[in-house]
Amino acid sequence: MPFNGKSGKFNAAIRTVEIGTGDKAVKLGGENVLPFYTFDAPIENAPKIGVMITDMGLENEVAGIKDYYNGCTSFAEIAKKAEEMPGADFVVLRFEGADPNGENKSVEDCVAIAKEVGDAITAPLVIEGCKNVEKDAELFAKVAEALQGKNVLILSAREENYKGVAAAAGLAYNQKVGAESAVDINLAKQLNVLIGQLGVDQGNVVMNVGSAAAGYGFEYVVSTMDRIKAAALSQNDAQLQMPIITPVAEEAWSVKEAMASEADMPEWGSQEERGIDMEVETAAAVLASGSNAVILKHPTSVATISKLIKELV
Amino acid sequence: MAKFVVIGERLSTTAPAINRAFTERDPEPILKRAKQQLDAGATYLDVNIGPAENDGPELMKWAVELLQGNFDNVPLALDTSNVAAIEAGISVYNRAKGKPIVNSADAAGRIEYIDLAAANDAIVIALCNGEGIAKDNDERMMYMQTMMERGMEHGMAVDEDMWFDPLFLVIKGMQDKQMQVLEFIKMISDMGMQSTGGLSNNSNGMPKHIRPIMDSAMVAMAMMNGLTSAIVNPNDLRLMETIKSCDIIKNNNLYADSYLEI
């Protein structure tokens, strides 16, 4: 009997979702193999990198980030610089300041910033909220309306506000919809089902299945992503074949390894290097677990992960 | 494990309306039943054109193109004793959504259907039967081995492309054989092989309102023992709910609150 080598290529595939318009539009997903298994079948769309900027400007950022954006005085200039960052595929605008428990910026102010950023760049744009479900629902609807025609990804609809967010972004204004669950495989699937039942084309949905910095319950993140990719590919589960995007920067830069000052922890060495290490390690790990895109902020992290992806795909 | 594969049985010449539609090449009743089955959760559709001695090849080609053209290359089981018709069906078959299934071979007069499937890179349903119904599991196993060897001789991936049918037996008349059939499913499963069969045969002759109940109980017990597929009526809601629930318990499908709706 002749030997038949078996390929690990699946009969199912992750859906391809395009964000942005024109030459710089990016495609997420599309693969029919496990992450980076290019020896089983070609991976047409390599994982992508988004560069995160926030509505809070640069004040709270580390020196390396401030240096990179040196001279930028407006959101438009910061955004422009972000899209030019070597290794960047898209820009992520995060409305940290919209949080009612923080700066509580008005929806109108946020929409103005979104428009300024949207008009300044040609790279695809992803919008992140402040995690307050009511405020985000209001904010996302207005931003989705203001950025019509730009094919942005709204990150994200959650269990508590998916009706409003998915209906505005996915149905009324024809943007892409992020479906966010916090490291809960059953909810990740359920949310996709519910968004589909609203009438949103499942080809317009990207999942954020949750993240954590490496070392902070990260095993759950990995097992969640593993199970989702297994369901999507080996069980051909249409409700889980959405590409995955993982916001890494906000998790990685908010753990003690990245935040403790050198004065407090001299034996840990440079604070900025620690932050970069956390960001790179977390991003590499979620990519290896199946993320189709990661959101980072430090230029060194973006360059490192970009090189990693280029070497592997 | 992969999800249980439901093969919809309702496109069959045994149904007078479908028989007429095949004969007259009338798409409407066929498409209607196909859609009902797919909406209810069927993965494969069985296309039983009967012996079709006169125009088998032409009829099967027509049916394959009709169904795959209208339902995004739905995968099909080609069910006829007419070898030329199966070959003709495969010649126009699109594999995008799954290999064609040859329905069916046995260990006696229809063993050559295995060769046919192997030659065409198709799946074959292999009935663990020779001449007449096997008297016990030793005999079933012997038939199974015979067919596996045949498949291997022809280079088939027997653990993927041979789906062994234990032959479900009617309870009214062969009640004492039911556990034997279930045990045989376990034997197939323990060998790492796929299985399928005409499950509703067990409830043949029972009152109409009883059959979904008996079929659901049978499918649950059979799935517990490792049955990987069945040829059933997907429009039997109770049966489909049972299959979907068993798929969750077996971790063949990831749970979500709406699992019955999808």
Coordinates of C-alpha atoms in Angstrom, one line a residue:
Chain A
M1 CA 0.0 0.0 0.0
P2 CA 1.5 3.4 -0.9
F3 CA 2.1 5.9 1.8
N4 CA -0.1 8.9 1.7
G5 CA 1.2 11.9 3.6
K6 CA -1.6 13.9 5.1
S7 CA -1.8 17.6 5.1
G8 CA -3.2 19.4 8.1
K9 CA -5.2 21.6 5.8
F10 CA -8.9 21.8 6.9
N11 CA -11.9 21.7 4.7
A12 CA -13.1 24.8 6.6
A13 CA -11.6 28.2 6.6
I14 CA -11.7 31.4 8.6
R15 CA -13.7 34.1 6.8
T16 CA -11.9 36.9 5.2
V17 CA -12.9 40.3 6.5
E18 CA -11.6 43.5 4.8
I19 CA -11.3 46.7 6.7
G20 CA -10.5 50.1 5.3
T21 CA -10.7 51.2 1.6
G22 CA -8.4 51.6 -1.3
D23 CA -4.8 50.4 -1.6
K24 CA -4.2 50.3 2.1
A25 CA -7.3 48.1 2.9
V26 CA -6.3 45.0 4.9
K27 CA -7.7 41.5 4.9
L28 CA -8.0 39.6 8.1
G29 CA -8.4 35.8 8.2
G30 CA -9.0 33.5 5.3
E31 CA -6.7 30.7 6.4
N32 CA -7.6 27.0 6.5
V33 CA -4.7 25.9 8.7
L34 CA -3.7 26.4 12.3
P35 CA -1.7 29.5 13.1
F36 CA 1.5 29.8 11.0
Y37 CA 1.1 26.3 9.6
T38 CA 2.2 27.4 6.2
F39 CA 3.7 24.0 5.6
D40 CA 0.1 22.6 5.4
A41 CA -1.3 25.3 3.1
P42 CA -0.3 28.9 2.2
I43 CA -1.6 31.6 4.5
E44 CA -2.8 34.2 2.1
N45 CA -3.4 37.0 4.7
A46 CA -0.6 37.2 7.2
P47 CA -1.6 38.4 10.6
K48 CA -1.9 42.2 10.8
I49 CA -0.7 44.8 13.2
G50 CA -2.7 47.8 14.4
V51 CA -1.0 50.8 16.1
M52 CA -3.0 52.2 19.0
I53 CA -3.4 55.9 19.7
T54 CA -5.8 57.4 22.2
D55 CA -7.9 60.4 22.6
M56 CA -5.7 61.3 25.6
G57 CA -2.8 62.2 23.4
L58 CA 0.8 61.3 24.4
E59 CA 1.1 62.7 27.9
N60 CA 1.0 59.3 29.7
E61 CA 3.1 57.4 27.3
V62 CA 6.7 56.2 27.8
A63 CA 9.7 58.1 26.4
G64 CA 10.1 55.9 23.3
I65 CA 6.6 56.5 22.2
K66 CA 6.8 60.2 23.0
D67 CA 10.0 60.4 20.9
Y68 CA 8.4 58.6 18.0
Y69 CA 5.6 61.1 17.9
N70 CA 7.8 64.1 18.7
G71 CA 6.6 67.2 17.0
C72 CA 3.0 66.0 16.5
T73 CA 0.6 68.6 18.0
S74 CA -2.8 67.4 16.7
F75 CA -4.6 64.1 16.6
A76 CA -4.4 64.2 12.8
E77 CA -0.6 64.4 13.0
I78 CA -0.4 61.7 15.6
A79 CA -2.6 59.4 13.5
K80 CA -0.5 60.2 10.4
K81 CA 2.6 59.2 12.2
A82 CA 1.0 56.1 13.5
E83 CA 0.1 54.8 10.1
E84 CA 3.7 55.5 8.9
M85 CA 5.2 53.4 11.8
P86 CA 7.3 50.6 10.2
G87 CA 5.3 47.4 10.4
A88 CA 1.9 49.0 10.9
D89 CA -1.1 47.8 8.9
F90 CA -3.8 49.9 10.4
V91 CA -4.5 52.5 13.1
V92 CA -6.5 52.0 16.2
L93 CA -8.1 55.0 17.9
R94 CA -9.1 54.3 21.4
F95 CA -11.5 56.5 23.3
E96 CA -10.0 56.1 26.7
G97 CA -11.2 59.6 27.7
A98 CA -14.9 58.9 27.0
D99 CA -15.2 56.9 30.2
P100 CA -17.8 58.4 32.5
N101 CA -15.6 57.4 35.5
G102 CA -12.6 59.2 33.9
E103 CA -12.5 62.3 31.7
N104 CA -16.0 61.7 30.5
K105 CA -15.5 63.4 27.2
S106 CA -18.7 64.1 25.3
V107 CA -19.7 62.0 22.4
E108 CA -19.5 65.1 20.2
D109 CA -15.9 65.7 21.2
C110 CA -15.1 62.1 20.4
V111 CA -16.8 62.2 17.1
A112 CA -14.8 65.3 16.2
I113 CA -11.5 63.4 17.0
A114 CA -12.7 60.4 15.1
K115 CA -13.4 62.5 12.0
E116 CA -10.0 64.3 12.3
V117 CA -8.2 61.0 12.5
G118 CA -10.3 59.4 9.8
D119 CA -9.6 62.2 7.4
A120 CA -5.9 62.3 8.1
I121 CA -5.0 58.7 7.3
T122 CA -5.5 56.4 4.4
A123 CA -4.7 53.2 6.4
P124 CA -7.8 51.3 7.8
L125 CA -9.1 52.6 11.1
V126 CA -10.3 50.6 14.1
I127 CA -12.3 52.3 16.8
E128 CA -12.1 51.2 20.4
G129 CA -14.3 52.5 23.2
C130 CA -13.9 53.1 26.9
K131 CA -15.5 49.8 28.0
N132 CA -18.4 51.5 29.6
V133 CA -21.3 49.7 27.8
E134 CA -23.8 52.6 27.8
K135 CA -21.3 55.2 26.7
D136 CA -19.7 53.0 24.1
A137 CA -23.1 52.2 22.6
E138 CA -23.9 55.8 22.2
L139 CA -20.3 56.7 21.0
F140 CA -20.0 53.8 18.5
A141 CA -23.3 54.7 16.9
K142 CA -22.3 58.3 16.3
V143 CA -18.7 57.4 15.2
A144 CA -20.0 54.7 12.8
E145 CA -22.3 57.3 11.3
A146 CA -19.6 60.0 11.1
L147 CA -17.1 57.7 9.4
Q148 CA -19.5 56.2 6.8
G149 CA -17.7 55.0 3.7
K150 CA -14.4 54.4 5.5
N151 CA -15.2 50.7 6.3
V152 CA -13.9 51.0 9.9
L153 CA -14.0 48.2 12.5
I154 CA -16.0 49.1 15.6
L155 CA -14.5 47.4 18.6
S156 CA -16.7 46.2 20.1
A157 CA -20.3 45.0 20.6
R158 CA -20.6 43.2 23.9
E159 CA -23.4 41.0 25.4
E160 CA -24.9 44.1 27.1
N161 CA -25.0 46.4 24.1
Y162 CA -24.7 44.3 21.0
K163 CA -28.1 45.2 19.7
G164 CA -27.4 48.9 19.5
V165 CA -23.8 48.6 18.5
A166 CA -24.1 45.9 15.9
A167 CA -27.3 47.4 14.4
A168 CA -25.6 50.8 14.0
A169 CA -22.2 49.7 12.8
G170 CA -23.2 46.6 10.9
L171 CA -26.7 47.4 9.5
A172 CA -27.2 51.2 9.4
Y173 CA -23.7 52.5 8.5
N174 CA -22.2 49.5 6.9
Q175 CA -19.0 49.3 9.0
K176 CA -17.4 46.1 10.4
V177 CA -18.5 44.9 13.8
G178 CA -16.3 43.6 16.5
A179 CA -17.9 41.0 18.8
E180 CA -16.2 41.1 22.3
S181 CA -16.4 38.4 25.0
A182 CA -14.1 38.1 28.0
V183 CA -12.3 34.8 27.6
D184 CA -15.6 32.8 27.5
I185 CA -15.9 30.4 24.6
N186 CA -19.6 29.8 24.9
L187 CA -20.4 33.5 25.0
A188 CA -18.0 34.2 22.1
K189 CA -20.1 31.8 20.0
Q190 CA -23.4 33.0 21.4
L191 CA -22.6 36.6 20.6
N192 CA -21.9 35.8 17.0
V193 CA -25.2 33.9 16.7
L194 CA -27.1 36.8 18.2
I195 CA -25.4 39.4 16.0
G196 CA -26.2 37.2 13.0
Q197 CA -29.8 36.9 14.1
L198 CA -30.0 40.7 14.0
G199 CA -29.3 40.5 10.3
V200 CA -25.6 41.5 10.3
D201 CA -23.8 39.6 7.6
Q202 CA -21.4 37.2 9.4
G203 CA -18.7 38.1 6.9
N204 CA -18.6 41.6 8.5
V205 CA -17.9 40.4 12.0
V206 CA -14.5 40.2 13.7
M207 CA -14.1 38.7 17.2
N208 CA -12.2 40.0 20.2
V209 CA -12.3 36.9 22.4
G210 CA -10.5 38.7 25.2
S211 CA -6.9 38.9 26.3
A212 CA -4.6 39.2 29.3
A213 CA -1.0 40.1 29.6
A214 CA 1.3 37.0 29.5
G215 CA 1.4 35.7 33.0
Y216 CA -2.0 37.1 34.0
G217 CA -4.4 34.2 33.5
F218 CA -3.0 33.9 30.0
E219 CA -3.6 30.1 29.9
Y220 CA -7.3 30.8 29.7
V221 CA -6.8 33.1 26.7
V222 CA -4.7 30.5 24.9
S223 CA -7.2 27.7 25.6
T224 CA -10.1 29.9 24.5
M225 CA -8.4 30.7 21.2
D226 CA -7.3 27.1 20.7
R227 CA -10.9 25.8 21.2
I228 CA -12.3 28.5 18.9
K229 CA -9.9 27.7 16.1
A230 CA -10.5 24.0 16.6
A231 CA -14.3 24.5 16.4
A232 CA -13.9 26.8 13.4
L233 CA -11.6 24.6 11.4
S234 CA -11.9 21.0 12.5
Q235 CA -15.6 21.1 13.4
N236 CA -16.4 23.6 10.6
D237 CA -18.4 25.8 13.1
A238 CA -19.7 28.6 11.0
Q239 CA -20.5 30.6 14.1
L240 CA -16.8 30.8 15.0
Q241 CA -15.1 31.3 11.7
M242 CA -14.7 35.0 12.2
P243 CA -11.1 36.3 12.3
I244 CA -9.8 37.3 15.8
I245 CA -8.4 40.7 16.7
T246 CA -6.6 41.0 20.1
P247 CA -5.9 44.4 21.8
V248 CA -2.6 43.7 23.4
A249 CA -1.2 47.1 24.2
E250 CA -3.7 48.1 26.9
E251 CA -3.2 44.8 28.8
A252 CA 0.5 44.5 28.4
W253 CA 1.3 48.1 29.5
S254 CA -1.0 48.0 32.6
V255 CA 0.6 45.2 34.6
K256 CA 3.2 45.8 37.3
E257 CA 6.1 44.5 35.1
A258 CA 5.4 47.4 32.8
M259 CA 4.3 50.0 35.3
A260 CA 6.7 49.8 38.3
S261 CA 9.2 52.5 38.0
E262 CA 12.9 51.9 37.9
A263 CA 13.3 53.7 41.2
D264 CA 10.9 51.2 42.9
M265 CA 12.3 48.2 41.2
P266 CA 16.0 48.8 40.3
E267 CA 16.7 45.1 39.9
W268 CA 14.1 44.8 37.1
G269 CA 16.0 47.2 34.8
S270 CA 14.5 49.7 32.3
Q271 CA 10.8 50.2 32.7
E272 CA 10.3 50.9 29.0
E273 CA 12.1 47.7 28.0
R274 CA 9.9 45.7 30.4
G275 CA 6.8 47.2 28.8
I276 CA 8.1 46.4 25.4
D277 CA 8.9 42.8 26.5
M278 CA 5.4 42.3 27.9
E279 CA 3.9 43.7 24.7
V280 CA 6.0 41.5 22.4
E281 CA 5.6 38.4 24.5
T282 CA 1.8 38.8 24.7
A283 CA 1.4 39.6 21.0
A284 CA 3.6 36.7 19.9
A285 CA 1.6 34.3 22.1
V286 CA -1.8 35.4 20.9
L287 CA -0.7 35.2 17.3
A288 CA 0.6 31.7 17.9
S289 CA -2.8 30.9 19.4
G290 CA -4.8 32.1 16.4
S291 CA -5.2 35.9 16.5
N292 CA -5.4 37.3 13.0
A293 CA -4.5 40.8 14.2
V294 CA -2.9 42.4 17.3
I295 CA -3.1 45.9 18.5
L296 CA 0.2 47.4 19.8
K297 CA 1.6 50.8 20.6
H298 CA 5.3 50.9 21.0
P299 CA 7.4 51.2 17.8
T300 CA 9.9 48.6 18.9
S301 CA 7.1 46.1 19.6
V302 CA 5.5 46.8 16.2
A303 CA 8.8 46.3 14.4
T304 CA 9.6 43.1 16.4
I305 CA 6.2 41.5 15.8
S306 CA 6.2 42.6 12.2
K307 CA 9.5 40.8 11.7
L308 CA 8.2 37.7 13.5
I309 CA 5.2 37.6 11.1
K310 CA 7.3 38.1 8.0
E311 CA 9.7 35.3 9.0
L312 CA 6.9 32.9 9.7
V313 CA 4.4 33.5 6.9
Chain B
M1 CA -14.6 14.9 17.3
A2 CA -16.5 16.2 14.3
K3 CA -20.1 17.0 14.5
F4 CA -22.6 14.2 13.8
V5 CA -23.3 14.1 10.1
V6 CA -27.0 14.2 9.2
I7 CA -27.8 12.8 5.8
G8 CA -31.3 13.9 4.8
E9 CA -33.3 10.9 3.4
R10 CA -36.3 12.7 1.9
L11 CA -35.2 12.9 -1.7
S12 CA -36.2 9.4 -2.6
T13 CA -38.2 7.6 -5.3
T14 CA -40.0 5.8 -2.5
A15 CA -41.9 9.1 -2.1
P16 CA -44.4 9.3 -5.0
A17 CA -44.1 13.1 -5.4
I18 CA -40.3 12.9 -5.6
N19 CA -40.5 9.9 -7.9
R20 CA -42.7 11.8 -10.3
A21 CA -40.5 14.9 -10.1
F22 CA -37.4 12.8 -11.0
T23 CA -39.2 11.2 -13.9
E24 CA -40.6 14.4 -15.2
R25 CA -37.4 16.4 -14.4
D26 CA -39.6 18.8 -12.4
P27 CA -37.2 20.8 -10.2
E28 CA -39.8 22.4 -7.9
P29 CA -40.7 19.5 -5.5
I30 CA -37.1 18.4 -5.3
L31 CA -35.8 21.9 -4.5
K32 CA -38.5 22.4 -1.9
R33 CA -37.7 19.2 0.0
A34 CA -34.0 19.8 -0.3
K35 CA -34.4 23.3 1.2
Q36 CA -36.6 22.0 4.1
Q37 CA -34.0 19.4 5.0
L38 CA -31.1 21.9 4.8
D39 CA -32.9 24.5 6.8
A40 CA -33.5 21.8 9.5
G41 CA -29.8 21.0 9.7
A42 CA -29.0 18.3 7.2
T43 CA -25.3 18.3 6.1
Y44 CA -25.6 15.8 3.3
L45 CA -28.6 15.1 1.1
D46 CA -29.3 11.5 -0.1
V47 CA -30.4 11.4 -3.7
N48 CA -32.2 8.1 -4.2
I49 CA -33.2 7.7 -7.8
G50 CA -34.0 4.1 -7.5
P51 CA -32.7 1.5 -10.0
A52 CA -33.2 4.0 -12.8
E53 CA -32.4 1.5 -15.4
N54 CA -33.3 3.5 -18.5
D55 CA -31.9 6.9 -17.9
G56 CA -29.9 6.6 -14.6
P57 CA -26.7 8.5 -15.7
E58 CA -28.7 11.4 -17.2
L59 CA -31.1 11.6 -14.3
M60 CA -28.3 11.6 -11.7
K61 CA -26.3 14.3 -13.5
W62 CA -29.5 16.4 -13.7
A63 CA -30.2 15.9 -10.0
V64 CA -26.6 16.7 -8.9
E65 CA -26.4 19.8 -10.9
L66 CA -29.8 20.9 -9.9
L67 CA -29.1 20.5 -6.1
Q68 CA -25.5 21.8 -6.1
G69 CA -26.4 24.7 -8.3
N70 CA -29.2 25.8 -6.1
F71 CA -27.7 25.1 -2.7
D72 CA -24.1 26.3 -2.7
N73 CA -22.6 22.9 -3.7
V74 CA -24.4 21.0 -1.0
P75 CA -22.6 17.6 -0.5
L76 CA -24.6 14.6 -1.7
A77 CA -25.0 10.9 -1.2
L78 CA -25.6 9.2 -4.6
D79 CA -28.0 6.4 -3.9
T80 CA -28.8 3.9 -6.6
S81 CA -27.9 0.4 -7.7
N82 CA -27.0 1.8 -11.1
V83 CA -23.2 2.1 -11.2
A84 CA -23.2 4.1 -14.4
A85 CA -25.5 6.6 -12.8
I86 CA -23.2 7.1 -9.8
E87 CA -20.2 7.6 -12.0
A88 CA -22.2 10.1 -14.1
G89 CA -23.2 11.9 -10.9
I90 CA -19.7 12.1 -9.7
S91 CA -18.5 13.4 -13.1
V92 CA -20.4 16.7 -12.5
Y93 CA -20.1 16.8 -8.7
N94 CA -18.5 19.8 -7.1
R95 CA -16.4 18.8 -4.0
A96 CA -16.1 22.3 -2.4
K97 CA -18.4 21.3 0.5
G98 CA -17.5 17.6 0.8
K99 CA -16.8 14.5 -1.1
P100 CA -19.6 12.6 -2.7
I101 CA -20.9 9.5 -0.9
V102 CA -21.6 6.3 -2.8
N103 CA -24.6 4.7 -1.2
S104 CA -24.0 1.8 -0.8
A105 CA -21.7 -1.2 -0.9
D106 CA -22.0 -4.5 1.0
A107 CA -19.8 -7.5 1.5
A108 CA -21.5 -9.6 -1.2
G109 CA -23.1 -8.6 -4.5
R110 CA -22.3 -4.9 -4.1
I111 CA -18.7 -5.1 -3.0
E112 CA -17.6 -3.4 -6.2
Y113 CA -19.1 -0.2 -5.1
I114 CA -16.1 0.1 -2.9
D115 CA -13.8 0.0 -6.0
L116 CA -16.0 2.6 -7.6
A117 CA -15.7 4.9 -4.6
A118 CA -11.9 4.4 -4.4
A119 CA -11.5 5.1 -8.1
N120 CA -13.4 8.4 -7.7
D121 CA -12.1 9.6 -4.4
A122 CA -15.5 9.3 -2.9
I123 CA -16.8 8.2 0.5
V124 CA -18.6 4.8 0.5
I125 CA -21.3 3.6 2.9
A126 CA -20.4 0.0 3.6
L127 CA -23.3 -2.1 4.8
C128 CA -22.0 -4.8 7.2
N129 CA -24.0 -7.4 5.4
G130 CA -23.5 -10.3 3.0
E131 CA -26.3 -12.4 1.6
G132 CA -29.1 -11.7 4.0
I133 CA -28.9 -10.1 7.4
A134 CA -25.9 -11.0 9.6
K135 CA -26.9 -13.4 12.3
D136 CA -24.6 -11.9 15.0
N137 CA -21.8 -9.5 15.5
D138 CA -19.1 -12.0 14.6
E139 CA -20.6 -12.2 11.2
R140 CA -21.0 -8.4 11.0
M141 CA -17.4 -8.0 11.9
M142 CA -16.3 -10.5 9.2
Y143 CA -18.2 -8.6 6.6
M144 CA -16.7 -5.4 7.9
Q145 CA -13.2 -6.8 7.6
T146 CA -13.8 -8.0 4.1
M147 CA -14.9 -4.6 3.0
M148 CA -12.0 -2.8 4.9
E149 CA -9.5 -5.1 3.1
R150 CA -11.1 -4.3 -0.2
G151 CA -10.9 -0.6 0.6
M152 CA -7.2 -0.8 1.6
E153 CA -6.4 -2.8 -1.5
H154 CA -7.7 0.2 -3.5
G155 CA -5.8 2.7 -1.5
M156 CA -8.8 4.2 0.4
A157 CA -8.3 6.0 3.7
V158 CA -10.6 3.5 5.4
D159 CA -10.9 5.4 8.6
E160 CA -12.2 8.5 6.8
D161 CA -13.9 7.4 3.6
M162 CA -15.6 4.1 4.5
W163 CA -18.7 4.7 6.6
F164 CA -19.8 1.4 8.0
D165 CA -23.5 0.7 8.3
P166 CA -24.3 -1.8 11.1
L167 CA -27.8 -2.1 9.6
F168 CA -30.5 -0.9 12.0
L169 CA -33.1 -3.5 12.5
V170 CA -36.8 -3.1 13.1
I171 CA -37.8 -3.3 16.7
K172 CA -41.2 -4.8 15.9
G173 CA -40.0 -8.3 15.0
M174 CA -36.3 -8.0 16.1
Q175 CA -36.5 -6.4 19.5
D176 CA -34.0 -8.9 20.9
K177 CA -31.3 -7.8 18.4
Q178 CA -31.2 -4.1 19.2
M179 CA -28.5 -4.2 21.8
Q180 CA -26.4 -6.2 19.4
V181 CA -26.6 -3.5 16.8
L182 CA -25.6 -0.9 19.4
E183 CA -22.7 -3.0 20.5
F184 CA -21.5 -3.3 17.0
I185 CA -21.6 0.5 16.6
K186 CA -19.2 0.5 19.6
M187 CA -17.0 -2.0 17.9
I188 CA -16.8 0.2 14.8
S189 CA -16.1 3.2 16.9
D190 CA -13.4 1.5 19.0
M191 CA -11.6 0.6 15.7
G192 CA -11.5 4.3 14.9
M193 CA -13.9 4.0 12.0
Q194 CA -16.9 6.1 10.8
S195 CA -20.4 4.8 10.9
T196 CA -23.8 5.6 9.5
G197 CA -27.1 3.9 8.7
G198 CA -30.8 4.1 8.1
L199 CA -31.6 4.7 11.7
S200 CA -35.4 5.1 11.5
N201 CA -35.6 1.5 10.3
N202 CA -35.8 0.7 14.0
S203 CA -39.2 2.2 14.4
N204 CA -40.7 0.9 11.2
G205 CA -44.4 -0.1 11.5
M206 CA -44.9 1.9 14.8
P207 CA -47.6 4.5 15.1
K208 CA -46.6 7.9 13.6
H209 CA -46.5 9.7 16.9
I210 CA -44.2 7.1 18.4
R211 CA -41.6 7.1 15.7
P212 CA -39.8 10.4 16.6
I213 CA -39.6 9.3 20.2
M214 CA -38.2 5.9 19.4
D215 CA -35.8 7.3 16.8
S216 CA -34.5 10.0 19.3
A217 CA -33.9 7.3 21.9
M218 CA -32.1 5.2 19.4
V219 CA -29.9 8.0 18.1
A220 CA -28.9 9.0 21.6
M221 CA -27.9 5.5 22.5
A222 CA -26.1 5.0 19.2
M223 CA -24.2 8.3 19.5
M224 CA -23.2 7.3 23.0
N225 CA -21.7 4.2 21.4
G226 CA -19.9 6.2 18.7
L227 CA -22.2 6.5 15.7
T228 CA -20.8 9.3 13.6
S229 CA -23.7 9.8 11.1
A230 CA -27.1 8.7 10.2
I231 CA -29.5 8.8 7.2
V232 CA -32.6 10.3 8.7
N233 CA -35.5 12.7 8.2
P234 CA -34.0 16.0 9.4
N235 CA -37.5 17.5 9.5
D236 CA -38.2 15.4 12.6
L237 CA -37.7 18.1 15.1
R238 CA -37.5 15.9 18.2
L239 CA -34.8 13.8 16.5
M240 CA -32.8 16.8 15.4
E241 CA -33.0 18.4 18.9
T242 CA -31.7 15.1 20.3
I243 CA -28.8 14.9 17.8
K244 CA -27.8 18.5 18.5
S245 CA -28.0 18.0 22.2
C246 CA -25.9 14.8 22.0
D247 CA -23.3 16.7 19.9
I248 CA -23.0 19.2 22.7
I249 CA -22.6 16.5 25.4
K250 CA -20.0 14.8 23.3
N251 CA -18.1 18.1 22.8
N252 CA -18.6 17.7 19.0
N253 CA -20.0 21.2 18.9
L254 CA -19.2 24.1 21.1
Y255 CA -22.1 25.1 23.3
A256 CA -23.9 28.4 22.9
D257 CA -27.3 29.2 24.4
S258 CA -28.8 29.3 20.9
Y259 CA -27.4 25.9 19.9
L260 CA -30.8 24.5 18.9
E261 CA -31.4 27.4 16.5
I262 CA -28.3 26.9 14.5

